[in-house]
Coordinates of C-alpha atoms and ligand atoms in Angstrom, one line a residue:
X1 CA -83.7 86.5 136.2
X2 CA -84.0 89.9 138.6
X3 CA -82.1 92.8 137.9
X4 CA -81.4 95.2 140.8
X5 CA -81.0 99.1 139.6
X6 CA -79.7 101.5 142.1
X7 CA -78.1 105.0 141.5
X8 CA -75.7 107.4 142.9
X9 CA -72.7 109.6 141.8
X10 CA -69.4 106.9 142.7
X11 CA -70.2 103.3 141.0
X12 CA -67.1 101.9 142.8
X13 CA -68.7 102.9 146.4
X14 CA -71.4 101.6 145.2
X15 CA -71.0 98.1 144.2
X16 CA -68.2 98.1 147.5
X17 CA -71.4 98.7 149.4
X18 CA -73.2 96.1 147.7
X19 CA -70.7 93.6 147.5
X20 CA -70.7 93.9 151.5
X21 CA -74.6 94.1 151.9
X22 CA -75.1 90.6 149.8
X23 CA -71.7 89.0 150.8
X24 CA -71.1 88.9 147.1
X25 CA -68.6 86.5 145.8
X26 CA -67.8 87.3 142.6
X27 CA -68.4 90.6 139.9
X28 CA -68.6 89.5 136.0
X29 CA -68.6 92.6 133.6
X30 CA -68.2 93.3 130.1
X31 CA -65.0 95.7 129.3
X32 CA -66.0 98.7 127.8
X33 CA -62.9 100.2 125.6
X34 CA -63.4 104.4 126.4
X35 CA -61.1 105.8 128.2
X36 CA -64.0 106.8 130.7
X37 CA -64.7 103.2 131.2
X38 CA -61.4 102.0 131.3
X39 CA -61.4 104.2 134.2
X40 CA -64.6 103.3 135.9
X41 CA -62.9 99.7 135.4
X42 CA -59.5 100.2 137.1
X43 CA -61.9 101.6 140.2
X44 CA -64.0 98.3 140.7
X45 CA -60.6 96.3 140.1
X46 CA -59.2 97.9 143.1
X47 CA -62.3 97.8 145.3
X48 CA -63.2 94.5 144.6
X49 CA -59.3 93.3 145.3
X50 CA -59.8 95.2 148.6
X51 CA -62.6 93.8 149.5
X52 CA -60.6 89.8 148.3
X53 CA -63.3 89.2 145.7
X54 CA -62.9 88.4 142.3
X55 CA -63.7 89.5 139.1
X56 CA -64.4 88.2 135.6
X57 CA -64.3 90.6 132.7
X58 CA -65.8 89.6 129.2
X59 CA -64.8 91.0 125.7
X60 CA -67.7 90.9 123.6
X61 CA -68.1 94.5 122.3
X62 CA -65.5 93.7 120.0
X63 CA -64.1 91.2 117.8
X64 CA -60.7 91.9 119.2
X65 CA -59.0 93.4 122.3
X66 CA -57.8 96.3 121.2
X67 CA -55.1 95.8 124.4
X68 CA -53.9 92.2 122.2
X69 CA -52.9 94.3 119.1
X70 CA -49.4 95.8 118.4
X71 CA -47.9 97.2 115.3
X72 CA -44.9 98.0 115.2
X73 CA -44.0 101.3 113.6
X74 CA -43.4 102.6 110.1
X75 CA -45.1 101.1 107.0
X76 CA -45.6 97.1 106.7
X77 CA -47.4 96.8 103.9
X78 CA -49.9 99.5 104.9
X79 CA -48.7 102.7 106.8
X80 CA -49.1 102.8 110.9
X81 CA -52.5 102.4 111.9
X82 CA -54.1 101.7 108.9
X83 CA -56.4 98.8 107.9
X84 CA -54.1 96.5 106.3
X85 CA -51.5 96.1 109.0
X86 CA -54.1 95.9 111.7
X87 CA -56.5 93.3 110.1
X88 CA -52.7 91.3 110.1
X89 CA -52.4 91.9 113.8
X90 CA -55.4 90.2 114.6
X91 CA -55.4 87.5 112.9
X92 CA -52.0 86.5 114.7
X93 CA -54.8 86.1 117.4
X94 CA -56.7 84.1 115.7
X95 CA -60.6 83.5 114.8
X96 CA -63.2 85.8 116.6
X97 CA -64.6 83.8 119.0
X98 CA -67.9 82.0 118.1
X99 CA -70.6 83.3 119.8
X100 CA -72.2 81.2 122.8
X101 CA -75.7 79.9 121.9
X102 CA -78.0 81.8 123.3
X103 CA -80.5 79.2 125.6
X104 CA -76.6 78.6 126.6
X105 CA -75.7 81.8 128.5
X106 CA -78.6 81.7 129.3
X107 CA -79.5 78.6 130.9
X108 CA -76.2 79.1 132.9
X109 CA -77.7 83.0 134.3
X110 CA -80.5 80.6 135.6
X111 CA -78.2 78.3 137.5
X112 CA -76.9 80.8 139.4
X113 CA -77.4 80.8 143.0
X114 CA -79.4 84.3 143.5
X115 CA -79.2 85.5 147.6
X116 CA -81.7 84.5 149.4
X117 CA -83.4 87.6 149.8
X118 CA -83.4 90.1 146.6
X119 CA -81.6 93.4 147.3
X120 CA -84.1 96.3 147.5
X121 CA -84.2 97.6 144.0
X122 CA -85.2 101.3 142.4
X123 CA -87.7 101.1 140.1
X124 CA -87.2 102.5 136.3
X125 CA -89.2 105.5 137.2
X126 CA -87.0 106.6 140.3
X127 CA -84.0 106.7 138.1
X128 CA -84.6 110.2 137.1
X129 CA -84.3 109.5 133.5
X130 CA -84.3 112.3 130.7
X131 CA -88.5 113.2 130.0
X132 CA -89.1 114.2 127.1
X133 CA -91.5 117.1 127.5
X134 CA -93.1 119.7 125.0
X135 CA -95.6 119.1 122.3
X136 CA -93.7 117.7 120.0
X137 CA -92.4 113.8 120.7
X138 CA -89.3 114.4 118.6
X139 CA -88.0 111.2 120.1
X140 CA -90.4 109.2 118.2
X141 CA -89.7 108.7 114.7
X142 CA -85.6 107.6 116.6
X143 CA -87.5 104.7 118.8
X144 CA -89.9 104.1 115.7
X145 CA -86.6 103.2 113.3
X146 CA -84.5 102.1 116.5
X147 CA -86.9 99.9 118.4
X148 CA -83.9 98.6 120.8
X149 CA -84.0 94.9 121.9
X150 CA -82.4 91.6 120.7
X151 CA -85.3 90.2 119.2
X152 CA -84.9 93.4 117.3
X153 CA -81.7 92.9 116.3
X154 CA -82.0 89.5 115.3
X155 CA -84.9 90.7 112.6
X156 CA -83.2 93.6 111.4
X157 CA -80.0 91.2 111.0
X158 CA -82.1 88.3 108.8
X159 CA -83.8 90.5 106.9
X160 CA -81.2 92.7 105.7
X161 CA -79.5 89.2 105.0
X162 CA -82.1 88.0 102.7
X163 CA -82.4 91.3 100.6
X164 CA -79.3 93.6 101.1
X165 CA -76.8 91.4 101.8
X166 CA -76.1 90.2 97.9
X167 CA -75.6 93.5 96.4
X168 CA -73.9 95.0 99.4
X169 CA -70.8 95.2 97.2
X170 CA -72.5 97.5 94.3
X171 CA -75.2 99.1 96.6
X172 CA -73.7 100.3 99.9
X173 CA -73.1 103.9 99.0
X174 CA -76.8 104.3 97.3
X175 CA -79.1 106.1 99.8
X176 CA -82.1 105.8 97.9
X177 CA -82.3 101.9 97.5
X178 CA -83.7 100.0 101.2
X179 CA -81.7 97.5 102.5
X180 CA -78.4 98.9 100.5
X181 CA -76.8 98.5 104.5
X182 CA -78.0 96.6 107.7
X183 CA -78.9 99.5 109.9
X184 CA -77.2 97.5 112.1
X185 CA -74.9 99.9 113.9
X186 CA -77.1 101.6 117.1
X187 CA -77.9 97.6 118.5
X188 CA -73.8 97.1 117.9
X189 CA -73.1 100.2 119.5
X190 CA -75.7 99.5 122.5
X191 CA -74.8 95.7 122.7
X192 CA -77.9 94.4 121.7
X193 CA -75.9 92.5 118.3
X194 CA -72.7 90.4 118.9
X195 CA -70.0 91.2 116.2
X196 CA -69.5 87.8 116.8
X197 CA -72.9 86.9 115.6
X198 CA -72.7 89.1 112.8
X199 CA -69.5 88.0 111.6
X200 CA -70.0 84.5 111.9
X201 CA -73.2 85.3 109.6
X202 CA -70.8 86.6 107.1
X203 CA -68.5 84.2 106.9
X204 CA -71.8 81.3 106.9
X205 CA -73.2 83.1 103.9
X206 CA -73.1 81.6 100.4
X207 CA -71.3 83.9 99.1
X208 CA -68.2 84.3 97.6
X209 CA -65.7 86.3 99.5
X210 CA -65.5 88.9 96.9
X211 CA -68.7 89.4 97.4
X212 CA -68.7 89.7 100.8
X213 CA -65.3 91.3 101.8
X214 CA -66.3 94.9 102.4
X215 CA -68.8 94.0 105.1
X216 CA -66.1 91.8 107.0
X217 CA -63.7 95.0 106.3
X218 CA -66.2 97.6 107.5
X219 CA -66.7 95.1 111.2
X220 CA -62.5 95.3 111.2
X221 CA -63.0 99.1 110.8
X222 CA -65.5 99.2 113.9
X223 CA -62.2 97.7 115.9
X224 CA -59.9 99.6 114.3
X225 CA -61.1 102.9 115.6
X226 CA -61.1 101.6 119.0
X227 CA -57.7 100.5 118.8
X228 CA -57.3 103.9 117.3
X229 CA -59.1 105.0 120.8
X230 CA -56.7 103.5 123.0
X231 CA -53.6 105.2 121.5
X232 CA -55.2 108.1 121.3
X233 CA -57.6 108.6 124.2
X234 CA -58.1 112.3 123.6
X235 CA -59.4 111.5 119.9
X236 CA -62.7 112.8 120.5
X237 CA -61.9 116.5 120.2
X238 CA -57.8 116.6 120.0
X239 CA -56.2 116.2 116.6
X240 CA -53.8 113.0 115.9
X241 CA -51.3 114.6 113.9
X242 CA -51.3 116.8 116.7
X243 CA -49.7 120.0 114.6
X244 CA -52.6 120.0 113.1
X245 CA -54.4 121.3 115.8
X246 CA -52.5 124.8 114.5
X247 CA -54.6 124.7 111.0
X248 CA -57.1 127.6 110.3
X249 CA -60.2 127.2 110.3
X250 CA -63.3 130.0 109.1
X251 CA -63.8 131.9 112.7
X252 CA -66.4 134.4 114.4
X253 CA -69.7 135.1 112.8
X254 CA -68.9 133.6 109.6
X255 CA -68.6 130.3 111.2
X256 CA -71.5 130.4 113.3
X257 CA -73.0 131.4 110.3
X258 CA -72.4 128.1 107.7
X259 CA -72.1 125.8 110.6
X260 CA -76.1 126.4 111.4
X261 CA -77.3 126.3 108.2
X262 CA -75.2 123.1 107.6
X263 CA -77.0 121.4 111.2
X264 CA -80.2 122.1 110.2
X265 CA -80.4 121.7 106.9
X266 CA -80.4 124.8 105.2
X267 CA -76.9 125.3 103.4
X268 CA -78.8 125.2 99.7
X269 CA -77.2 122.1 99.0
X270 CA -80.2 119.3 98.6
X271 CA -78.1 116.5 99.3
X272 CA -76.2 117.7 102.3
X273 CA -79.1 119.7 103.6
X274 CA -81.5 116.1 103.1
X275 CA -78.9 114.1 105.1
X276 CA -78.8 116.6 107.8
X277 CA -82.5 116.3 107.9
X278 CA -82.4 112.5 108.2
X279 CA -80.1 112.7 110.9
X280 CA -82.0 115.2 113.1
X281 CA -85.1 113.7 112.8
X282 CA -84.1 109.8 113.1
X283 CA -80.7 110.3 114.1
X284 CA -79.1 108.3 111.1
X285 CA -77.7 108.7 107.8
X286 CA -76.1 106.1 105.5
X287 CA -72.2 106.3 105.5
X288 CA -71.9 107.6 101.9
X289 CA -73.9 110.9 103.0
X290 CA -71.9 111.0 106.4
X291 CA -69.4 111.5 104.2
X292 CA -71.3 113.7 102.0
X293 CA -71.9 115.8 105.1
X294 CA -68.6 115.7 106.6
X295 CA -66.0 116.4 103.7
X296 CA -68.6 119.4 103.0
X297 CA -68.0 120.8 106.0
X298 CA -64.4 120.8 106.6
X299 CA -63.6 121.2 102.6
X300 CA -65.7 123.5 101.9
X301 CA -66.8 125.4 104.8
X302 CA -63.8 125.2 106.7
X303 CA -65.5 125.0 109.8
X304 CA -63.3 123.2 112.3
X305 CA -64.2 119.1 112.1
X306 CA -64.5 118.8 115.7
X307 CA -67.4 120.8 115.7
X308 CA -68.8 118.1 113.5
X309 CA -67.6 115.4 115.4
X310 CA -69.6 116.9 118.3
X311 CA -73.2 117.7 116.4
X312 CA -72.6 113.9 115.1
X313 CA -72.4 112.7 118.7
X314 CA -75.2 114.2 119.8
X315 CA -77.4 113.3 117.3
X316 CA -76.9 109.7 115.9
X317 CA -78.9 107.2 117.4
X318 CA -75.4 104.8 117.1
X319 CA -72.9 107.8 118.5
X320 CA -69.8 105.8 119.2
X321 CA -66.9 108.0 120.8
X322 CA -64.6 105.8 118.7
X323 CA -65.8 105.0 115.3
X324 CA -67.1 109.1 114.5
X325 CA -63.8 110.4 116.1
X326 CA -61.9 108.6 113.9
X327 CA -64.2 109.0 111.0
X328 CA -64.2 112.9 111.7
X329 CA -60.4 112.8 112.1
X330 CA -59.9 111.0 109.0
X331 CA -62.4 113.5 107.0
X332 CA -60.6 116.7 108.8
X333 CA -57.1 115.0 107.8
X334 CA -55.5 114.9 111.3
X335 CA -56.4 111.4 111.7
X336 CA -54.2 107.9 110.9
X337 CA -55.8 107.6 107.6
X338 CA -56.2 111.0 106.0
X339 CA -59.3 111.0 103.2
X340 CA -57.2 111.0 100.0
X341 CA -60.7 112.0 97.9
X342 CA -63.4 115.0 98.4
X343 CA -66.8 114.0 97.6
X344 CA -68.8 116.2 95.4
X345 CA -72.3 117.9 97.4
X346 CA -73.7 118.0 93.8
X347 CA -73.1 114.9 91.9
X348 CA -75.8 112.8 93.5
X349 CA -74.5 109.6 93.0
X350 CA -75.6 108.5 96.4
X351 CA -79.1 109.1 95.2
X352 CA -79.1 108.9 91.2
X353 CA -82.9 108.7 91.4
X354 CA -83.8 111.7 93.4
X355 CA -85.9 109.4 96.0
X356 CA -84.1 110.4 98.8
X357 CA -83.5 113.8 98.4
X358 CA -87.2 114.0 97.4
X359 CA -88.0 112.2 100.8
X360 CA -86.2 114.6 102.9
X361 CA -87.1 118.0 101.1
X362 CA -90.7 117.3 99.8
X363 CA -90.3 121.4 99.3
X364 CA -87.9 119.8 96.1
X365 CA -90.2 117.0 94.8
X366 CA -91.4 118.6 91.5
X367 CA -87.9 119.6 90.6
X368 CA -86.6 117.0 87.7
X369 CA -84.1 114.4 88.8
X370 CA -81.8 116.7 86.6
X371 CA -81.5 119.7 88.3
X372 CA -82.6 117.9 92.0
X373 CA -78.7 118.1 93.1
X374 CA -78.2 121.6 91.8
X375 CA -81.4 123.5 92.0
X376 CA -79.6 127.0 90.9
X377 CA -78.8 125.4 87.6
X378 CA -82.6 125.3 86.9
X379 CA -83.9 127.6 84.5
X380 CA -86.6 130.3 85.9
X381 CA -89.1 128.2 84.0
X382 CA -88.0 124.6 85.8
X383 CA -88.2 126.3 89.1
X384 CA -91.6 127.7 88.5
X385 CA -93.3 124.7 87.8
X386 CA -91.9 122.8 90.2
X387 CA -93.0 125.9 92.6
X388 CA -89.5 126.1 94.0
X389 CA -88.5 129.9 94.4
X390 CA -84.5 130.4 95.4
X391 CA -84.2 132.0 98.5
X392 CA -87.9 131.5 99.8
X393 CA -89.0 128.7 100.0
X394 CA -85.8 126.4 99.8
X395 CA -82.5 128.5 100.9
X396 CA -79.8 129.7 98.2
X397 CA -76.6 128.3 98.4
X398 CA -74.5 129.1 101.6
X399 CA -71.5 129.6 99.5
X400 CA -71.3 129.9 95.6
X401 CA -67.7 129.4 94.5
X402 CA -67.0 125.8 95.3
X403 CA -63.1 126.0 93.7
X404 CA -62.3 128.7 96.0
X405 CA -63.6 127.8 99.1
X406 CA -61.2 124.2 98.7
X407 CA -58.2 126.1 97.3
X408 CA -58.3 127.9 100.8
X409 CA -58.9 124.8 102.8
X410 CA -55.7 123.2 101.1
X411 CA -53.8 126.7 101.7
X412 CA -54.6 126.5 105.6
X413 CA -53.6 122.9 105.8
X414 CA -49.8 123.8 103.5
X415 CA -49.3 126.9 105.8
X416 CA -49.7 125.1 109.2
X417 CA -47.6 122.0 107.5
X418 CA -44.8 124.7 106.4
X419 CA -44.4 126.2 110.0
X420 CA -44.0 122.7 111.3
X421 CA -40.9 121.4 109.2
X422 CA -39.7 118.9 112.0
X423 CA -43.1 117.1 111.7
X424 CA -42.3 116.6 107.8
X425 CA -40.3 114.3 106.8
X426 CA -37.9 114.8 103.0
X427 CA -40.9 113.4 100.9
X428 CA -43.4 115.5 102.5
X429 CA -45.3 113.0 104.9
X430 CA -46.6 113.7 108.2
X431 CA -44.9 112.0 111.0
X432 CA -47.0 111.7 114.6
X433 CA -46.2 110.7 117.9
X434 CA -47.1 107.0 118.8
X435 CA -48.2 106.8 122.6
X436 CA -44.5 104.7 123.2
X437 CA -43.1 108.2 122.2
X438 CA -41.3 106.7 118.6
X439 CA -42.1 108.9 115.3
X440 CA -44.2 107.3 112.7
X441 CA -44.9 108.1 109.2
X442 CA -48.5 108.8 108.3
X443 CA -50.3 109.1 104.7
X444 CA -50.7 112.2 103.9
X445 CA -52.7 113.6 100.7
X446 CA -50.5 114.6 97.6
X447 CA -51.3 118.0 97.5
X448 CA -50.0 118.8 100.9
X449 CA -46.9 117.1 100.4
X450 CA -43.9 120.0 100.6
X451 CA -40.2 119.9 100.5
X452 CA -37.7 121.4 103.3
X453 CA -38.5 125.1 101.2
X454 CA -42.4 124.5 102.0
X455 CA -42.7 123.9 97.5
X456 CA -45.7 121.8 96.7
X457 CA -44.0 118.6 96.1
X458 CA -44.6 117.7 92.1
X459 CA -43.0 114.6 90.4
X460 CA -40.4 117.5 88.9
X461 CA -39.2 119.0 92.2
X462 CA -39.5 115.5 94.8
X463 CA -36.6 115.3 96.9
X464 CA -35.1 111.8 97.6
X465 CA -33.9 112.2 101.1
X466 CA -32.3 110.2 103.7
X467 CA -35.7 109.9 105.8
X468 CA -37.9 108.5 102.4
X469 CA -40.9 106.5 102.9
X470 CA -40.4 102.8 101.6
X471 CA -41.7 102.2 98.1
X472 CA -45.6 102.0 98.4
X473 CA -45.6 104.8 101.0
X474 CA -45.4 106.9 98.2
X475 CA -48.1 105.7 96.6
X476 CA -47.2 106.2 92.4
X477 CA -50.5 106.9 90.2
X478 CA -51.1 103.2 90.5
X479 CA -51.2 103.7 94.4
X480 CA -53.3 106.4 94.2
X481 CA -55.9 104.6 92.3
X482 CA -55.2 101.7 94.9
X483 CA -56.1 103.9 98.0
X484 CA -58.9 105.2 96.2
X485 CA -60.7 102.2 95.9
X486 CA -59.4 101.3 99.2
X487 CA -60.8 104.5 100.5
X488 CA -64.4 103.9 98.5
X489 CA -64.3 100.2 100.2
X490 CA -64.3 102.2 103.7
Ligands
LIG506 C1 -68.2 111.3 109.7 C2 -68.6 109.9 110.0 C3 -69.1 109.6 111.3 C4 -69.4 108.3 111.7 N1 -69.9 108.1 113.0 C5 -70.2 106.8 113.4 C6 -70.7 106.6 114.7 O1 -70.7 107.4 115.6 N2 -71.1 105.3 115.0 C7 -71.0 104.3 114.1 O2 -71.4 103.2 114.4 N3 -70.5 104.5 112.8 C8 -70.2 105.7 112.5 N4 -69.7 106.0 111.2 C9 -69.4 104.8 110.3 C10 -70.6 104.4 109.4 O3 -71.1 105.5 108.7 C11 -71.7 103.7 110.2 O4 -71.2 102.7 111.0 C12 -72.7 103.1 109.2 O5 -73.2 104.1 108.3 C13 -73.8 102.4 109.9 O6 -74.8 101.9 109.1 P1 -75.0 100.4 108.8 O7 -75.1 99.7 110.1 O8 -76.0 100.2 107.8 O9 -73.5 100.0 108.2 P2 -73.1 98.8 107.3 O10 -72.6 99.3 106.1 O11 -74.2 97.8 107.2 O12 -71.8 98.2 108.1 C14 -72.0 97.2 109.1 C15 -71.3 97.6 110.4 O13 -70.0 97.9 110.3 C16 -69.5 99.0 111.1 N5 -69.0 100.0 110.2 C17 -69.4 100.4 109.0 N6 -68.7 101.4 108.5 C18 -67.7 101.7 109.5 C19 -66.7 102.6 109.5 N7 -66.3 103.4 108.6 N8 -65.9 102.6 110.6 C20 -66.2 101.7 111.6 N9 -67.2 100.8 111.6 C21 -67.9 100.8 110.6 C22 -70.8 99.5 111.8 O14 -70.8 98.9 113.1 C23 -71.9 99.0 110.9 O15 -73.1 98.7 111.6 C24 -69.4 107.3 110.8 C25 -69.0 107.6 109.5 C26 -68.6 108.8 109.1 C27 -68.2 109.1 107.7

């Protein structure tokens, strides 16, 4: 099997050219599910129609097409959008489709009738390929944890399968236990891992589907967001509850200001600030700290989430234009599934032993496990021995007053809610545009629930409307706990 590289600035010119050259008969490729490649897609339809030759696309990225998946509006058993309702959608389609054996595909590839003489090809080096230059080879510790083939993929699949995959259910949010999740998502984002193959691992395991459920869930997430990406193309930087784009965030210096010390590790916070470490230097972090990381930022600093979004992008070795928009919407609460919980920067349960934290800022490791999370609760003593000093040799904390800093947050979010009334409905829900133009409702948190006055809605003063959600969308104490878990099972 040859592959032929080529490069230029127009890939439909470019394959027309070809297809002329080598009297080509017929173009396969794998759909790609961004708006950018739907794009690129539509362009080699029409040039290959133009030119009367025919084209296959494949669907393999995802377990579904996001294009085969409706839901229709309002809440069915799950509001629009959400996990529920979707995972319902596709199974009216059916199983994912097995995967193809391998020596398959690929005995087929070999059958192929190649041209008779091989088209000229570049060679990698004339591709004009980012260099990495400068002393340090910061690139190497990201190909050392990312080595990307399928033989890789395959390994780092079986082996998280014999020692992860058991106490996924208890372990997955624990950042200093190995194997606590696959590490699987850069060779799914890259393609080099079917979700077909993985799935189809799931569902051949021994285990019960209790035990198993929140992995299956967290591959029907990976499709959600694309669906969630094709509704919404501009996702990436442009709110989905689209007043939201009106809510105030921290500005000028100040911003500038936490939103360094939060990238490069140095907000005072060791959990937040190891995670950010992590991600720099290996681009990757375990969900439970993205989520650390991300509720910090928008709850706590304010800083606008999109600016987030964007560092996340640009550093994770599995940046996927649909999975961290969504996951960024959803923390900065303009997306389909607001985050109905704030995780605590100082609790630690994500690392109850202190290993990673310790990992990450060996300029910690002497502090006891105690005070590891919260070094500025250490007495003058504590920090001695450990030789930790406050402001020198690990930062103090960016902000101090916690409580404050999220009763503002939740102020910005009411204020821009109570200038947009007609985007409210009587029980205090957001209501977004769908892309066919009809209103849906959308969860929204409790707290920035208001009435028609722009009140806090509390059980005393809820108004029973005419436009009321159906019973669920309200989500009683019982929901609440419900969506909690729900939200923990993410
Ligand atoms: C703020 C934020 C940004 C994120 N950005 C990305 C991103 O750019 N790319 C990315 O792949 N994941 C992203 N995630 C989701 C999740 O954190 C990663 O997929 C996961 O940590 C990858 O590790 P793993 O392969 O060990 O996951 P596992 O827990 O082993 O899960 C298996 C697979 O399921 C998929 N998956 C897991 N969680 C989610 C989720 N919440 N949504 C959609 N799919 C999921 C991934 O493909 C993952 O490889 C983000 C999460 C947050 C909170």
């Amino acid at each position: 099997m040859k592959m032929v590289l080529r490069m230029g600035d127009d890939s439909a010119s470019m394959l027309k050219q070809f297809c002329e050259e080598y009297d080509v008969g017929c173009v396969y490729w794998n759909k790609g599910h961004t708006p950018e490649t739907r794009d690129k897609e539509e362009k080699y339809r029409s040039t290959l129609s133009s030119l009367e030759i025919a084209c296959i696309e494949s669907q393999s990225s995802l377990l579904y097409d996001p294009i085969d998946i409706a839901l229709s509006n309002g809440f069915n058993g799950g509001h629009w959008g959400t996990l529920m309702p979707f995972l319902r959608s596709c199974r009216k389609q059916g199983q994912p489709r097995k995967p193809i054996p391998r020596h398959e595909t690929f005995t087929m590839l070999e059958n192929m009738k190649g041209p008779n003489t091989w088209p000229s090809s570049k060679s990698l080096d004339e591709l004009d390929l980012a260099v990495i230059n400068g002393k340090e080879r910061w690139d190497l510790p990201i190909v050392e944890r990312f080595p990307m083939s399928e033989e890789d993929a395959l390994a780092n699949m079986n082996s998280f399968f014999e020692k992860g995959f058991a106490k996924y259910e208890t372990s997955r949010s624990r950042a200093d236990i190995e194997f606590s999740t696959s590490k699987l998502s850069a060779h799914l984002r890259v393609g080099t891992l079917s979700p077909n193959e993985l799935y189809y691992k799931v569902e051949g395991s021994e285990l019960e589907y209790d035990q198993r459920k929140t992995f299956t869930r967290r591959l029907a997430w990976r499709d959600l967001a694309y669906f969630h990406l094709r509704c919404f193309p501009k996702m990436m930087d442009t709110s989905i509850r689209s007043h939201y784009e009106e809510t105030e965030w921290v500005a000028g210096h100040e911003e500038a200001r936490r939103f360094n010390a939060w990238k490069n590790g140095k907000t005072g916070f060791p959990l937040v600030d190891a995670a950010m470490k992590e991600l720099y230097k290996t681009g990757w972090m375990t969900q439970s700290l993205r989520m650390i990381v991300a509720s910090f930022l928008v709850e706590y600093l304010r800083v606008n989430w999109v600016k987030g979004c964007d560092y996340f992008h640009y550093t994770l070795a599995d940046a996927d234009t649909a999975i961290n928009s969504m996951m960024w919407q959803n923390a900065g609460r303009s997306g389909i599934d607001q985050w109905n919980f704030v995780m605590s920067p100082i609790a630690g349960s994500q690392d109850p032993t202190g290993k990673y934290t310790r990992t990450w800022l060996p300029e910690l490791s002497n502090l006891p496990t105690s005070v590891l999370h919260k070094p500025w609760e250490a007495s003058e003593e504590v920090l001695k021995n450990a030789g930790v000093t406050l402001g020198n040799s690990y930062p103090h904390r960016i902000i101090v007053d916690l409580k404050s800093e999220r009763q503002k947050s939740i102020e910005s979010v009411l204020e821009m809610r109570r200038k947009n009334q007609s985007r409210n409905t009587d029980r205090g829900y957001d209501l977004i545009k769908l892309p066919n133009g009809e209103d849906t409702v959308v969860f929204t948190k409790k707290e920035f629930r208001i009435d028609n006055d722009g009140n806090v809605i509390t059980t005393n003063n809820s108004s029973r409307g005419k436009n009321t959600e159906p019973r669920g969308g309200g989500r009683g104490r019982k929901g609440q706990k419900k969506m909690l878990r729900h939200q923990n099972q993410v």
